[in-house]
PDB file of C-alpha atoms in Angstrom:
ATOM      1  CA  MET A 201     -29.689-138.693  -8.203  1.00  0.00           C
ATOM      2  CA  ALA A 202     -29.991-140.024 -11.764  1.00  0.00           C
ATOM      3  CA  LEU A 203     -32.668-138.630 -14.067  1.00  0.00           C
ATOM      4  CA  TRP A 204     -34.576-141.012 -16.340  1.00  0.00           C
ATOM      5  CA  PHE A 205     -37.058-140.484 -19.157  1.00  0.00           C
ATOM      6  CA  ARG A 206     -39.678-143.208 -19.322  1.00  0.00           C
ATOM      7  CA  GLU A 207     -41.899-144.211 -22.258  1.00  0.00           C
ATOM      8  CA  SER A 208     -44.537-146.947 -22.277  1.00  0.00           C
ATOM      9  CA  ALA A 209     -44.262-149.349 -25.203  1.00  0.00           C
ATOM     10  CA  SER A 210     -47.305-151.211 -23.931  1.00  0.00           C
ATOM     11  CA  PRO A 211     -49.221-151.480 -20.642  1.00  0.00           C
ATOM     12  CA  ALA A 212     -46.724-154.152 -19.590  1.00  0.00           C
ATOM     13  CA  HIS A 213     -43.437-152.813 -21.015  1.00  0.00           C
ATOM     14  CA  ARG A 214     -41.600-149.543 -20.475  1.00  0.00           C
ATOM     15  CA  LEU A 215     -38.443-148.084 -21.995  1.00  0.00           C
ATOM     16  CA  GLU A 216     -36.128-145.770 -20.061  1.00  0.00           C
ATOM     17  CA  TRP A 217     -33.284-143.454 -21.042  1.00  0.00           C
ATOM     18  CA  LYS A 218     -30.810-141.989 -18.579  1.00  0.00           C
ATOM     19  CA  ILE A 219     -30.840-138.208 -18.913  1.00  0.00           C
ATOM     20  CA  ARG A 220     -27.970-135.792 -18.425  1.00  0.00           C
ATOM     21  CA  GLN A 221     -30.298-132.807 -18.575  1.00  0.00           C
ATOM     22  CA  GLU A 222     -33.473-131.445 -20.120  1.00  0.00           C
ATOM     23  CA  LEU A 223     -32.430-128.995 -22.838  1.00  0.00           C
ATOM     24  CA  TYR A 224     -35.907-127.767 -23.747  1.00  0.00           C
ATOM     25  CA  SER A 225     -39.509-128.194 -22.674  1.00  0.00           C
ATOM     26  CA  GLY A 226     -42.505-126.423 -24.180  1.00  0.00           C
ATOM     27  CA  GLN A 227     -45.995-126.696 -25.582  1.00  0.00           C
ATOM     28  CA  SER A 228     -46.904-125.789 -29.162  1.00  0.00           C
ATOM     29  CA  PRO A 229     -50.487-125.466 -30.438  1.00  0.00           C
ATOM     30  CA  PHE A 230     -50.167-129.076 -31.630  1.00  0.00           C
ATOM     31  CA  GLN A 231     -48.148-131.033 -29.063  1.00  0.00           C
ATOM     32  CA  SER A 232     -45.764-131.013 -26.126  1.00  0.00           C
ATOM     33  CA  ILE A 233     -42.110-130.791 -27.151  1.00  0.00           C
ATOM     34  CA  GLN A 234     -38.992-131.758 -25.221  1.00  0.00           C
ATOM     35  CA  VAL A 235     -35.320-132.095 -26.064  1.00  0.00           C
ATOM     36  CA  LEU A 236     -33.463-134.374 -23.665  1.00  0.00           C
ATOM     37  CA  ASP A 237     -29.708-134.897 -23.565  1.00  0.00           C
ATOM     38  CA  THR A 238     -29.561-138.662 -23.092  1.00  0.00           C
ATOM     39  CA  GLU A 239     -26.424-140.387 -21.865  1.00  0.00           C
ATOM     40  CA  GLN A 240     -26.554-143.177 -24.465  1.00  0.00           C
ATOM     41  CA  PHE A 241     -27.960-141.409 -27.556  1.00  0.00           C
ATOM     42  CA  GLY A 242     -27.223-137.697 -27.071  1.00  0.00           C
ATOM     43  CA  PRO A 243     -29.770-134.903 -27.665  1.00  0.00           C
ATOM     44  CA  SER A 244     -33.160-136.428 -28.448  1.00  0.00           C
ATOM     45  CA  LEU A 245     -36.536-135.043 -29.541  1.00  0.00           C
ATOM     46  CA  VAL A 246     -39.651-136.089 -27.616  1.00  0.00           C
ATOM     47  CA  LEU A 247     -43.176-135.209 -28.823  1.00  0.00           C
ATOM     48  CA  ASP A 248     -46.191-135.803 -26.585  1.00  0.00           C
ATOM     49  CA  GLY A 249     -44.069-138.000 -24.356  1.00  0.00           C
ATOM     50  CA  ILE A 250     -42.869-140.277 -27.188  1.00  0.00           C
ATOM     51  CA  MET A 251     -39.233-140.466 -28.294  1.00  0.00           C
ATOM     52  CA  GLN A 252     -39.080-139.402 -31.953  1.00  0.00           C
ATOM     53  CA  THR A 253     -35.437-139.101 -32.947  1.00  0.00           C
ATOM     54  CA  THR A 254     -32.010-139.160 -31.319  1.00  0.00           C
ATOM     55  CA  THR A 255     -28.654-137.968 -32.575  1.00  0.00           C
ATOM     56  CA  GLY A 256     -27.232-141.396 -31.746  1.00  0.00           C
ATOM     57  CA  ASP A 257     -29.276-143.587 -34.091  1.00  0.00           C
ATOM     58  CA  GLU A 258     -31.334-141.289 -36.341  1.00  0.00           C
ATOM     59  CA  PHE A 259     -29.196-142.152 -39.359  1.00  0.00           C
ATOM     60  CA  ILE A 260     -30.713-145.650 -39.547  1.00  0.00           C
ATOM     61  CA  TYR A 261     -34.305-144.462 -39.835  1.00  0.00           C
ATOM     62  CA  HIS A 262     -33.599-141.508 -42.111  1.00  0.00           C
ATOM     63  CA  GLU A 263     -31.373-143.420 -44.533  1.00  0.00           C
ATOM     64  CA  MET A 264     -33.908-146.228 -44.892  1.00  0.00           C
ATOM     65  CA  LEU A 265     -36.866-143.903 -45.366  1.00  0.00           C
ATOM     66  CA  ALA A 266     -34.980-141.838 -47.953  1.00  0.00           C
ATOM     67  CA  TYR A 267     -32.764-144.187 -49.933  1.00  0.00           C
ATOM     68  CA  VAL A 268     -34.980-147.228 -50.430  1.00  0.00           C
ATOM     69  CA  PRO A 269     -37.597-145.301 -52.453  1.00  0.00           C
ATOM     70  CA  LEU A 270     -35.299-142.696 -54.002  1.00  0.00           C
ATOM     71  CA  LEU A 271     -32.767-145.203 -55.315  1.00  0.00           C
ATOM     72  CA  ALA A 272     -35.567-147.385 -56.676  1.00  0.00           C
ATOM     73  CA  HIS A 273     -36.977-144.497 -58.727  1.00  0.00           C
ATOM     74  CA  PRO A 274     -34.877-143.745 -61.845  1.00  0.00           C
ATOM     75  CA  HIS A 275     -35.509-139.986 -61.780  1.00  0.00           C
ATOM     76  CA  PRO A 276     -36.725-138.652 -58.392  1.00  0.00           C
ATOM     77  CA  ARG A 277     -36.576-135.049 -59.509  1.00  0.00           C
ATOM     78  CA  ARG A 278     -39.347-133.626 -57.317  1.00  0.00           C
ATOM     79  CA  VAL A 279     -39.848-134.868 -53.749  1.00  0.00           C
ATOM     80  CA  LEU A 280     -42.473-134.033 -51.130  1.00  0.00           C
ATOM     81  CA  ILE A 281     -41.797-134.672 -47.438  1.00  0.00           C
ATOM     82  CA  ILE A 282     -44.814-134.598 -45.131  1.00  0.00           C
ATOM     83  CA  GLY A 283     -43.702-134.160 -41.537  1.00  0.00           C
ATOM     84  CA  GLY A 284     -39.996-134.470 -40.869  1.00  0.00           C
ATOM     85  CA  GLY A 285     -39.674-131.049 -39.265  1.00  0.00           C
ATOM     86  CA  ASP A 286     -36.493-132.119 -37.468  1.00  0.00           C
ATOM     87  CA  GLY A 287     -34.752-132.005 -40.869  1.00  0.00           C
ATOM     88  CA  GLY A 288     -33.018-135.389 -40.795  1.00  0.00           C
ATOM     89  CA  LEU A 289     -34.947-136.876 -43.705  1.00  0.00           C
ATOM     90  CA  ALA A 290     -34.461-133.795 -45.883  1.00  0.00           C
ATOM     91  CA  ARG A 291     -30.714-134.013 -45.238  1.00  0.00           C
ATOM     92  CA  GLU A 292     -30.610-137.527 -46.698  1.00  0.00           C
ATOM     93  CA  VAL A 293     -32.996-136.810 -49.590  1.00  0.00           C
ATOM     94  CA  LEU A 294     -30.846-133.933 -50.794  1.00  0.00           C
ATOM     95  CA  LYS A 295     -27.798-136.210 -51.076  1.00  0.00           C
ATOM     96  CA  VAL A 296     -29.452-138.238 -53.837  1.00  0.00           C
ATOM     97  CA  PRO A 297     -28.336-137.374 -57.398  1.00  0.00           C
ATOM     98  CA  GLY A 298     -31.110-136.011 -59.578  1.00  0.00           C
ATOM     99  CA  VAL A 299     -33.167-134.476 -56.778  1.00  0.00           C
ATOM    100  CA  GLU A 300     -33.879-130.937 -57.946  1.00  0.00           C
ATOM    101  CA  GLU A 301     -36.660-129.825 -55.611  1.00  0.00           C
ATOM    102  CA  VAL A 302     -37.821-130.816 -52.137  1.00  0.00           C
ATOM    103  CA  VAL A 303     -40.995-129.470 -50.543  1.00  0.00           C
ATOM    104  CA  LEU A 304     -41.122-130.100 -46.791  1.00  0.00           C
ATOM    105  CA  VAL A 305     -44.557-129.636 -45.209  1.00  0.00           C
ATOM    106  CA  GLU A 306     -44.391-129.595 -41.398  1.00  0.00           C
ATOM    107  CA  ILE A 307     -47.496-128.669 -39.431  1.00  0.00           C
ATOM    108  CA  ASP A 308     -45.636-127.458 -36.321  1.00  0.00           C
ATOM    109  CA  PRO A 309     -43.155-124.579 -36.734  1.00  0.00           C
ATOM    110  CA  VAL A 310     -41.971-125.010 -33.158  1.00  0.00           C
ATOM    111  CA  VAL A 311     -40.548-128.433 -34.038  1.00  0.00           C
ATOM    112  CA  VAL A 312     -38.388-126.819 -36.714  1.00  0.00           C
ATOM    113  CA  GLU A 313     -37.297-123.993 -34.410  1.00  0.00           C
ATOM    114  CA  VAL A 314     -36.356-126.380 -31.624  1.00  0.00           C
ATOM    115  CA  ALA A 315     -34.525-128.741 -33.992  1.00  0.00           C
ATOM    116  CA  ARG A 316     -32.488-125.875 -35.442  1.00  0.00           C
ATOM    117  CA  ARG A 317     -31.419-124.916 -31.933  1.00  0.00           C
ATOM    118  CA  PHE A 318     -30.743-128.297 -30.361  1.00  0.00           C
ATOM    119  CA  LEU A 319     -30.375-130.830 -33.213  1.00  0.00           C
ATOM    120  CA  PRO A 320     -27.958-129.190 -35.679  1.00  0.00           C
ATOM    121  CA  GLN A 321     -26.906-132.615 -36.984  1.00  0.00           C
ATOM    122  CA  HIS A 322     -30.455-133.032 -38.293  1.00  0.00           C
ATOM    123  CA  THR A 323     -31.056-129.562 -39.722  1.00  0.00           C
ATOM    124  CA  VAL A 324     -27.968-128.975 -41.883  1.00  0.00           C
ATOM    125  CA  ALA A 325     -30.016-129.135 -45.108  1.00  0.00           C
ATOM    126  CA  LEU A 326     -32.965-126.932 -44.146  1.00  0.00           C
ATOM    127  CA  ASP A 327     -31.331-123.906 -45.786  1.00  0.00           C
ATOM    128  CA  ASP A 328     -30.479-125.720 -49.014  1.00  0.00           C
ATOM    129  CA  PRO A 329     -31.821-123.608 -51.924  1.00  0.00           C
ATOM    130  CA  ARG A 330     -33.522-126.679 -53.389  1.00  0.00           C
ATOM    131  CA  LEU A 331     -35.737-127.006 -50.305  1.00  0.00           C
ATOM    132  CA  THR A 332     -39.004-125.148 -49.679  1.00  0.00           C
ATOM    133  CA  LEU A 333     -40.320-125.294 -46.108  1.00  0.00           C
ATOM    134  CA  ILE A 334     -44.074-124.887 -45.663  1.00  0.00           C
ATOM    135  CA  HIS A 335     -45.882-124.879 -42.325  1.00  0.00           C
ATOM    136  CA  ALA A 336     -49.246-126.493 -43.023  1.00  0.00           C
ATOM    137  CA  ASP A 337     -51.285-129.620 -42.473  1.00  0.00           C
ATOM    138  CA  GLY A 338     -49.697-132.229 -44.736  1.00  0.00           C
ATOM    139  CA  ALA A 339     -52.942-133.946 -45.674  1.00  0.00           C
ATOM    140  CA  ALA A 340     -54.635-130.643 -46.513  1.00  0.00           C
ATOM    141  CA  TYR A 341     -51.622-129.483 -48.522  1.00  0.00           C
ATOM    142  CA  LEU A 342     -51.641-132.643 -50.585  1.00  0.00           C
ATOM    143  CA  THR A 343     -55.368-132.347 -51.258  1.00  0.00           C
ATOM    144  CA  ASP A 344     -55.249-128.657 -52.131  1.00  0.00           C
ATOM    145  CA  GLN A 345     -51.950-128.355 -54.006  1.00  0.00           C
ATOM    146  CA  LYS A 346     -52.390-127.714 -57.714  1.00  0.00           C
ATOM    147  CA  THR A 347     -48.725-127.731 -58.679  1.00  0.00           C
ATOM    148  CA  GLU A 348     -46.769-130.230 -60.735  1.00  0.00           C
ATOM    149  CA  PRO A 349     -47.146-133.766 -59.327  1.00  0.00           C
ATOM    150  CA  PHE A 350     -44.356-135.287 -57.271  1.00  0.00           C
ATOM    151  CA  ASP A 351     -42.084-138.154 -58.272  1.00  0.00           C
ATOM    152  CA  VAL A 352     -41.682-139.347 -54.684  1.00  0.00           C
ATOM    153  CA  ILE A 353     -43.621-138.551 -51.502  1.00  0.00           C
ATOM    154  CA  LEU A 354     -42.177-139.459 -48.097  1.00  0.00           C
ATOM    155  CA  VAL A 355     -44.347-139.360 -44.978  1.00  0.00           C
ATOM    156  CA  ASP A 356     -42.227-138.856 -41.856  1.00  0.00           C
ATOM    157  CA  SER A 357     -44.937-138.416 -39.256  1.00  0.00           C
ATOM    158  CA  THR A 358     -45.703-139.147 -35.655  1.00  0.00           C
ATOM    159  CA  ASP A 359     -47.630-142.334 -34.947  1.00  0.00           C
ATOM    160  CA  PRO A 360     -51.456-142.398 -35.211  1.00  0.00           C
ATOM    161  CA  GLU A 361     -52.111-141.668 -31.538  1.00  0.00           C
ATOM    162  CA  GLY A 362     -55.630-140.447 -30.689  1.00  0.00           C
ATOM    163  CA  ASP A 363     -56.219-136.943 -32.014  1.00  0.00           C
ATOM    164  CA  GLY A 364     -52.525-136.286 -32.617  1.00  0.00           C
ATOM    165  CA  PRO A 365     -51.343-134.502 -35.778  1.00  0.00           C
ATOM    166  CA  GLY A 366     -50.184-137.745 -37.404  1.00  0.00           C
ATOM    167  CA  THR A 367     -53.438-139.690 -37.211  1.00  0.00           C
ATOM    168  CA  VAL A 368     -54.980-138.339 -40.426  1.00  0.00           C
ATOM    169  CA  LEU A 369     -51.910-139.537 -42.361  1.00  0.00           C
ATOM    170  CA  TYR A 370     -52.927-143.175 -41.882  1.00  0.00           C
ATOM    171  CA  THR A 371     -56.414-142.997 -43.379  1.00  0.00           C
ATOM    172  CA  PRO A 372     -57.721-144.319 -46.730  1.00  0.00           C
ATOM    173  CA  ALA A 373     -58.615-140.758 -47.749  1.00  0.00           C
ATOM    174  CA  PHE A 374     -54.991-139.723 -47.293  1.00  0.00           C
ATOM    175  CA  HIS A 375     -53.757-142.678 -49.344  1.00  0.00           C
ATOM    176  CA  GLN A 376     -56.072-141.607 -52.153  1.00  0.00           C
ATOM    177  CA  ALA A 377     -54.648-138.086 -51.940  1.00  0.00           C
ATOM    178  CA  LEU A 378     -51.148-139.549 -52.137  1.00  0.00           C
ATOM    179  CA  TYR A 379     -52.059-141.420 -55.309  1.00  0.00           C
ATOM    180  CA  GLU A 380     -53.498-138.295 -56.901  1.00  0.00           C
ATOM    181  CA  GLY A 381     -50.504-136.170 -55.888  1.00  0.00           C
ATOM    182  CA  LEU A 382     -47.966-138.428 -57.576  1.00  0.00           C
ATOM    183  CA  ALA A 383     -46.752-138.432 -61.165  1.00  0.00           C
ATOM    184  CA  ASP A 384     -47.788-141.309 -63.429  1.00  0.00           C
ATOM    185  CA  ASP A 385     -44.690-143.260 -62.359  1.00  0.00           C
ATOM    186  CA  GLY A 386     -44.563-141.894 -58.816  1.00  0.00           C
ATOM    187  CA  LEU A 387     -44.216-143.738 -55.537  1.00  0.00           C
ATOM    188  CA  TYR A 388     -44.546-143.016 -51.854  1.00  0.00           C
ATOM    189  CA  VAL A 389     -43.345-144.421 -48.516  1.00  0.00           C
ATOM    190  CA  GLN A 390     -44.562-143.806 -44.977  1.00  0.00           C
ATOM    191  CA  GLN A 391     -43.387-145.081 -41.635  1.00  0.00           C
ATOM    192  CA  THR A 392     -45.822-147.602 -40.180  1.00  0.00           C
ATOM    193  CA  GLY A 393     -44.377-148.077 -36.747  1.00  0.00           C
ATOM    194  CA  ALA A 394     -43.100-150.791 -34.464  1.00  0.00           C
ATOM    195  CA  ALA A 395     -44.376-154.082 -35.827  1.00  0.00           C
ATOM    196  CA  PHE A 396     -44.064-156.049 -32.605  1.00  0.00           C
ATOM    197  CA  TYR A 397     -46.199-153.716 -30.493  1.00  0.00           C
ATOM    198  CA  ASN A 398     -48.465-152.137 -33.101  1.00  0.00           C
ATOM    199  CA  PRO A 399     -48.764-154.567 -36.041  1.00  0.00           C
ATOM    200  CA  GLU A 400     -52.275-153.309 -36.739  1.00  0.00           C
ATOM    201  CA  VAL A 401     -50.825-150.069 -38.153  1.00  0.00           C
ATOM    202  CA  VAL A 402     -48.859-151.690 -40.979  1.00  0.00           C
ATOM    203  CA  GLU A 403     -51.729-154.136 -41.500  1.00  0.00           C
ATOM    204  CA  GLN A 404     -54.331-151.393 -41.953  1.00  0.00           C
ATOM    205  CA  VAL A 405     -52.111-149.203 -44.111  1.00  0.00           C
ATOM    206  CA  SER A 406     -51.026-152.011 -46.436  1.00  0.00           C
ATOM    207  CA  HIS A 407     -54.616-153.165 -46.968  1.00  0.00           C
ATOM    208  CA  SER A 408     -55.579-149.578 -47.810  1.00  0.00           C
ATOM    209  CA  VAL A 409     -52.635-149.050 -50.163  1.00  0.00           C
ATOM    210  CA  VAL A 410     -53.242-152.209 -52.237  1.00  0.00           C
ATOM    211  CA  THR A 411     -56.691-150.934 -53.194  1.00  0.00           C
ATOM    212  CA  ARG A 412     -55.194-147.757 -54.676  1.00  0.00           C
ATOM    213  CA  PHE A 413     -51.701-148.543 -55.984  1.00  0.00           C
ATOM    214  CA  PRO A 414     -50.634-151.240 -58.458  1.00  0.00           C
ATOM    215  CA  LEU A 415     -47.680-152.091 -56.199  1.00  0.00           C
ATOM    216  CA  CYS A 416     -47.563-152.186 -52.402  1.00  0.00           C
ATOM    217  CA  ARG A 417     -44.452-153.249 -50.489  1.00  0.00           C
ATOM    218  CA  VAL A 418     -43.460-153.400 -46.811  1.00  0.00           C
ATOM    219  CA  TYR A 419     -39.895-153.238 -45.501  1.00  0.00           C
ATOM    220  CA  TRP A 420     -38.191-152.754 -42.161  1.00  0.00           C
ATOM    221  CA  CYS A 421     -35.088-151.806 -40.252  1.00  0.00           C
ATOM    222  CA  THR A 422     -33.926-151.950 -36.651  1.00  0.00           C
ATOM    223  CA  VAL A 423     -33.864-148.698 -34.670  1.00  0.00           C
ATOM    224  CA  PRO A 424     -32.576-149.124 -31.096  1.00  0.00           C
ATOM    225  CA  THR A 425     -34.624-146.308 -29.572  1.00  0.00           C
ATOM    226  CA  TYR A 426     -37.965-147.434 -31.014  1.00  0.00           C
ATOM    227  CA  PRO A 427     -40.023-149.981 -29.045  1.00  0.00           C
ATOM    228  CA  GLY A 428     -39.283-153.510 -30.173  1.00  0.00           C
ATOM    229  CA  ALA A 429     -36.497-152.187 -32.452  1.00  0.00           C
ATOM    230  CA  LEU A 430     -38.129-153.646 -35.602  1.00  0.00           C
ATOM    231  CA  PHE A 431     -39.596-150.647 -37.410  1.00  0.00           C
ATOM    232  CA  THR A 432     -41.676-150.833 -40.586  1.00  0.00           C
ATOM    233  CA  PHE A 433     -42.283-148.769 -43.705  1.00  0.00           C
ATOM    234  CA  THR A 434     -45.091-149.208 -46.240  1.00  0.00           C
ATOM    235  CA  SER A 435     -44.928-148.072 -49.854  1.00  0.00           C
ATOM    236  CA  GLY A 436     -47.287-147.583 -52.740  1.00  0.00           C
ATOM    237  CA  SER A 437     -45.994-147.307 -56.289  1.00  0.00           C
ATOM    238  CA  LYS A 438     -47.610-146.698 -59.656  1.00  0.00           C
ATOM    239  CA  ARG A 439     -44.843-148.333 -61.682  1.00  0.00           C
ATOM    240  CA  TYR A 440     -41.542-149.209 -60.006  1.00  0.00           C
ATOM    241  CA  ASP A 441     -41.017-152.133 -57.641  1.00  0.00           C
ATOM    242  CA  ILE A 442     -38.908-150.639 -54.876  1.00  0.00           C
ATOM    243  CA  GLN A 443     -37.437-153.972 -53.733  1.00  0.00           C
ATOM    244  CA  LYS A 444     -34.299-153.432 -55.819  1.00  0.00           C
ATOM    245  CA  PRO A 445     -32.327-150.200 -56.284  1.00  0.00           C
ATOM    246  CA  SER A 446     -31.998-148.940 -59.840  1.00  0.00           C
ATOM    247  CA  THR A 447     -29.578-146.097 -59.053  1.00  0.00           C
ATOM    248  CA  PRO A 448     -26.035-146.814 -57.806  1.00  0.00           C
ATOM    249  CA  LEU A 449     -24.965-145.628 -54.365  1.00  0.00           C
ATOM    250  CA  THR A 450     -22.088-143.187 -54.895  1.00  0.00           C
ATOM    251  CA  TRP A 451     -21.760-141.473 -51.499  1.00  0.00           C
ATOM    252  CA  PRO A 452     -20.884-142.704 -47.999  1.00  0.00           C
ATOM    253  CA  THR A 453     -23.643-143.991 -45.724  1.00  0.00           C
ATOM    254  CA  ARG A 454     -23.738-145.252 -42.150  1.00  0.00           C
ATOM    255  CA  TRP A 455     -26.474-147.895 -42.483  1.00  0.00           C
ATOM    256  CA  TYR A 456     -27.915-148.246 -45.973  1.00  0.00           C
ATOM    257  CA  THR A 457     -26.277-150.482 -48.581  1.00  0.00           C
ATOM    258  CA  PRO A 458     -27.732-152.057 -51.742  1.00  0.00           C
ATOM    259  CA  GLN A 459     -27.614-155.415 -49.940  1.00  0.00           C
ATOM    260  CA  ILE A 460     -29.531-154.079 -46.934  1.00  0.00           C
ATOM    261  CA  HIS A 461     -32.016-152.517 -49.372  1.00  0.00           C
ATOM    262  CA  GLN A 462     -32.992-155.934 -50.716  1.00  0.00           C
ATOM    263  CA  LEU A 463     -32.806-157.779 -47.391  1.00  0.00           C
ATOM    264  CA  ALA A 464     -35.173-155.257 -45.791  1.00  0.00           C
ATOM    265  CA  PHE A 465     -38.065-156.788 -47.742  1.00  0.00           C
ATOM    266  CA  ALA A 466     -37.630-160.235 -46.155  1.00  0.00           C
ATOM    267  CA  LEU A 467     -40.499-160.366 -43.672  1.00  0.00           C
ATOM    268  CA  PRO A 468     -40.901-162.573 -40.589  1.00  0.00           C
ATOM    269  CA  PRO A 469     -44.039-164.742 -40.699  1.00  0.00           C
ATOM    270  CA  TYR A 470     -45.688-163.077 -37.716  1.00  0.00           C
ATOM    271  CA  LEU A 471     -45.716-159.860 -39.744  1.00  0.00           C
ATOM    272  CA  SER A 472     -46.334-161.196 -43.263  1.00  0.00           C
ATOM    273  CA  GLN A 473     -49.434-163.112 -42.166  1.00  0.00           C
ATOM    274  CA  ARG A 474     -51.121-159.774 -41.484  1.00  0.00           C
ATOM    275  CA  LEU A 475     -50.393-158.322 -44.927  1.00  0.00           C
ATOM    276  CA  PRO A 476     -52.298-158.612 -48.219  1.00  0.00           C
ATOM    277  CA  GLU A 477     -51.438-161.807 -50.095  1.00  0.00           C
ATOM    278  CA  THR A 478     -50.219-159.854 -53.135  1.00  0.00           C
ATOM    279  CA  VAL A 479     -47.605-158.134 -50.967  1.00  0.00           C
ATOM    280  CA  VAL A 480     -46.407-161.365 -49.365  1.00  0.00           C
ATOM    281  CA  THR A 481     -46.200-163.232 -52.680  1.00  0.00           C
ATOM    282  CA  ALA A 482     -44.272-160.441 -54.406  1.00  0.00           C
ATOM    283  CA  GLN A 483     -41.772-160.166 -51.573  1.00  0.00           C
ATOM    284  CA  LYS A 484     -41.092-163.897 -51.443  1.00  0.00           C
ATOM    285  CA  GLY A 485     -39.794-163.739 -54.995  1.00  0.00           C
ATOM    286  CA  PRO A 486     -40.097-166.324 -57.783  1.00  0.00           C
ATOM    287  CA  ASN A 487     -37.672-168.802 -56.174  1.00  0.00           C
ATOM    288  CA  ALA A 488     -39.113-168.764 -52.647  1.00  0.00           C
TER     289      ALA A 488
END
């Protein structure tokens, strides 16, 4: 008898993955955690019943969250990752020339432990000497940290579901903390979810970001395992417009290219009509 993992994208739409076996199932103080060996995508991490990352298509999400901001910043020396305990984002960040220090703040140590055991493709960079792993609340860390400001902050969190650990990372107070934690020319990016099913997330975040940052941009990619496939990211920048890379790509990638970088900012009308006018106008370009 076939085993299937089922996730609800909406009350009227469900996604299913055929499962070879359950590799891990447990409960941390923060969330339920599973690792499922899926037939199509390989070992996959599930948090609170929601598919987070798979070995089959994780490269798309992680390359786009890392390279779009880091290659748009001319000197991303110091990088903060909030969330991302599976390690995939850190792996990509540490490939970028000029990155000297990465601080990864993951609230749930069990996520890291489980990823090390079952997702070695993700965690290859967690022992890099340039990386410091801290188990703490990302929002609290950003508010309390008194160290040198960061050039780039990347927020790789769960979605804002109820009282889940990711919810606080979508609030105006958190966006203010991001602004204060960045250098004078710093920028940040966070994932803002599946635009077809939850467009209110990117709408709310972008309207919050434009009140705090001189530049706000929204871009997207397609991730097969995420509901609706079209997945969005929202950025705030103090100086640099992240629509065009300023640093050349000198290493092999599986998804990201300089052309994809620029095309990712072309927004479909059903999404752009929800965003602040300054964002839409800037992303249309002068010849639109």
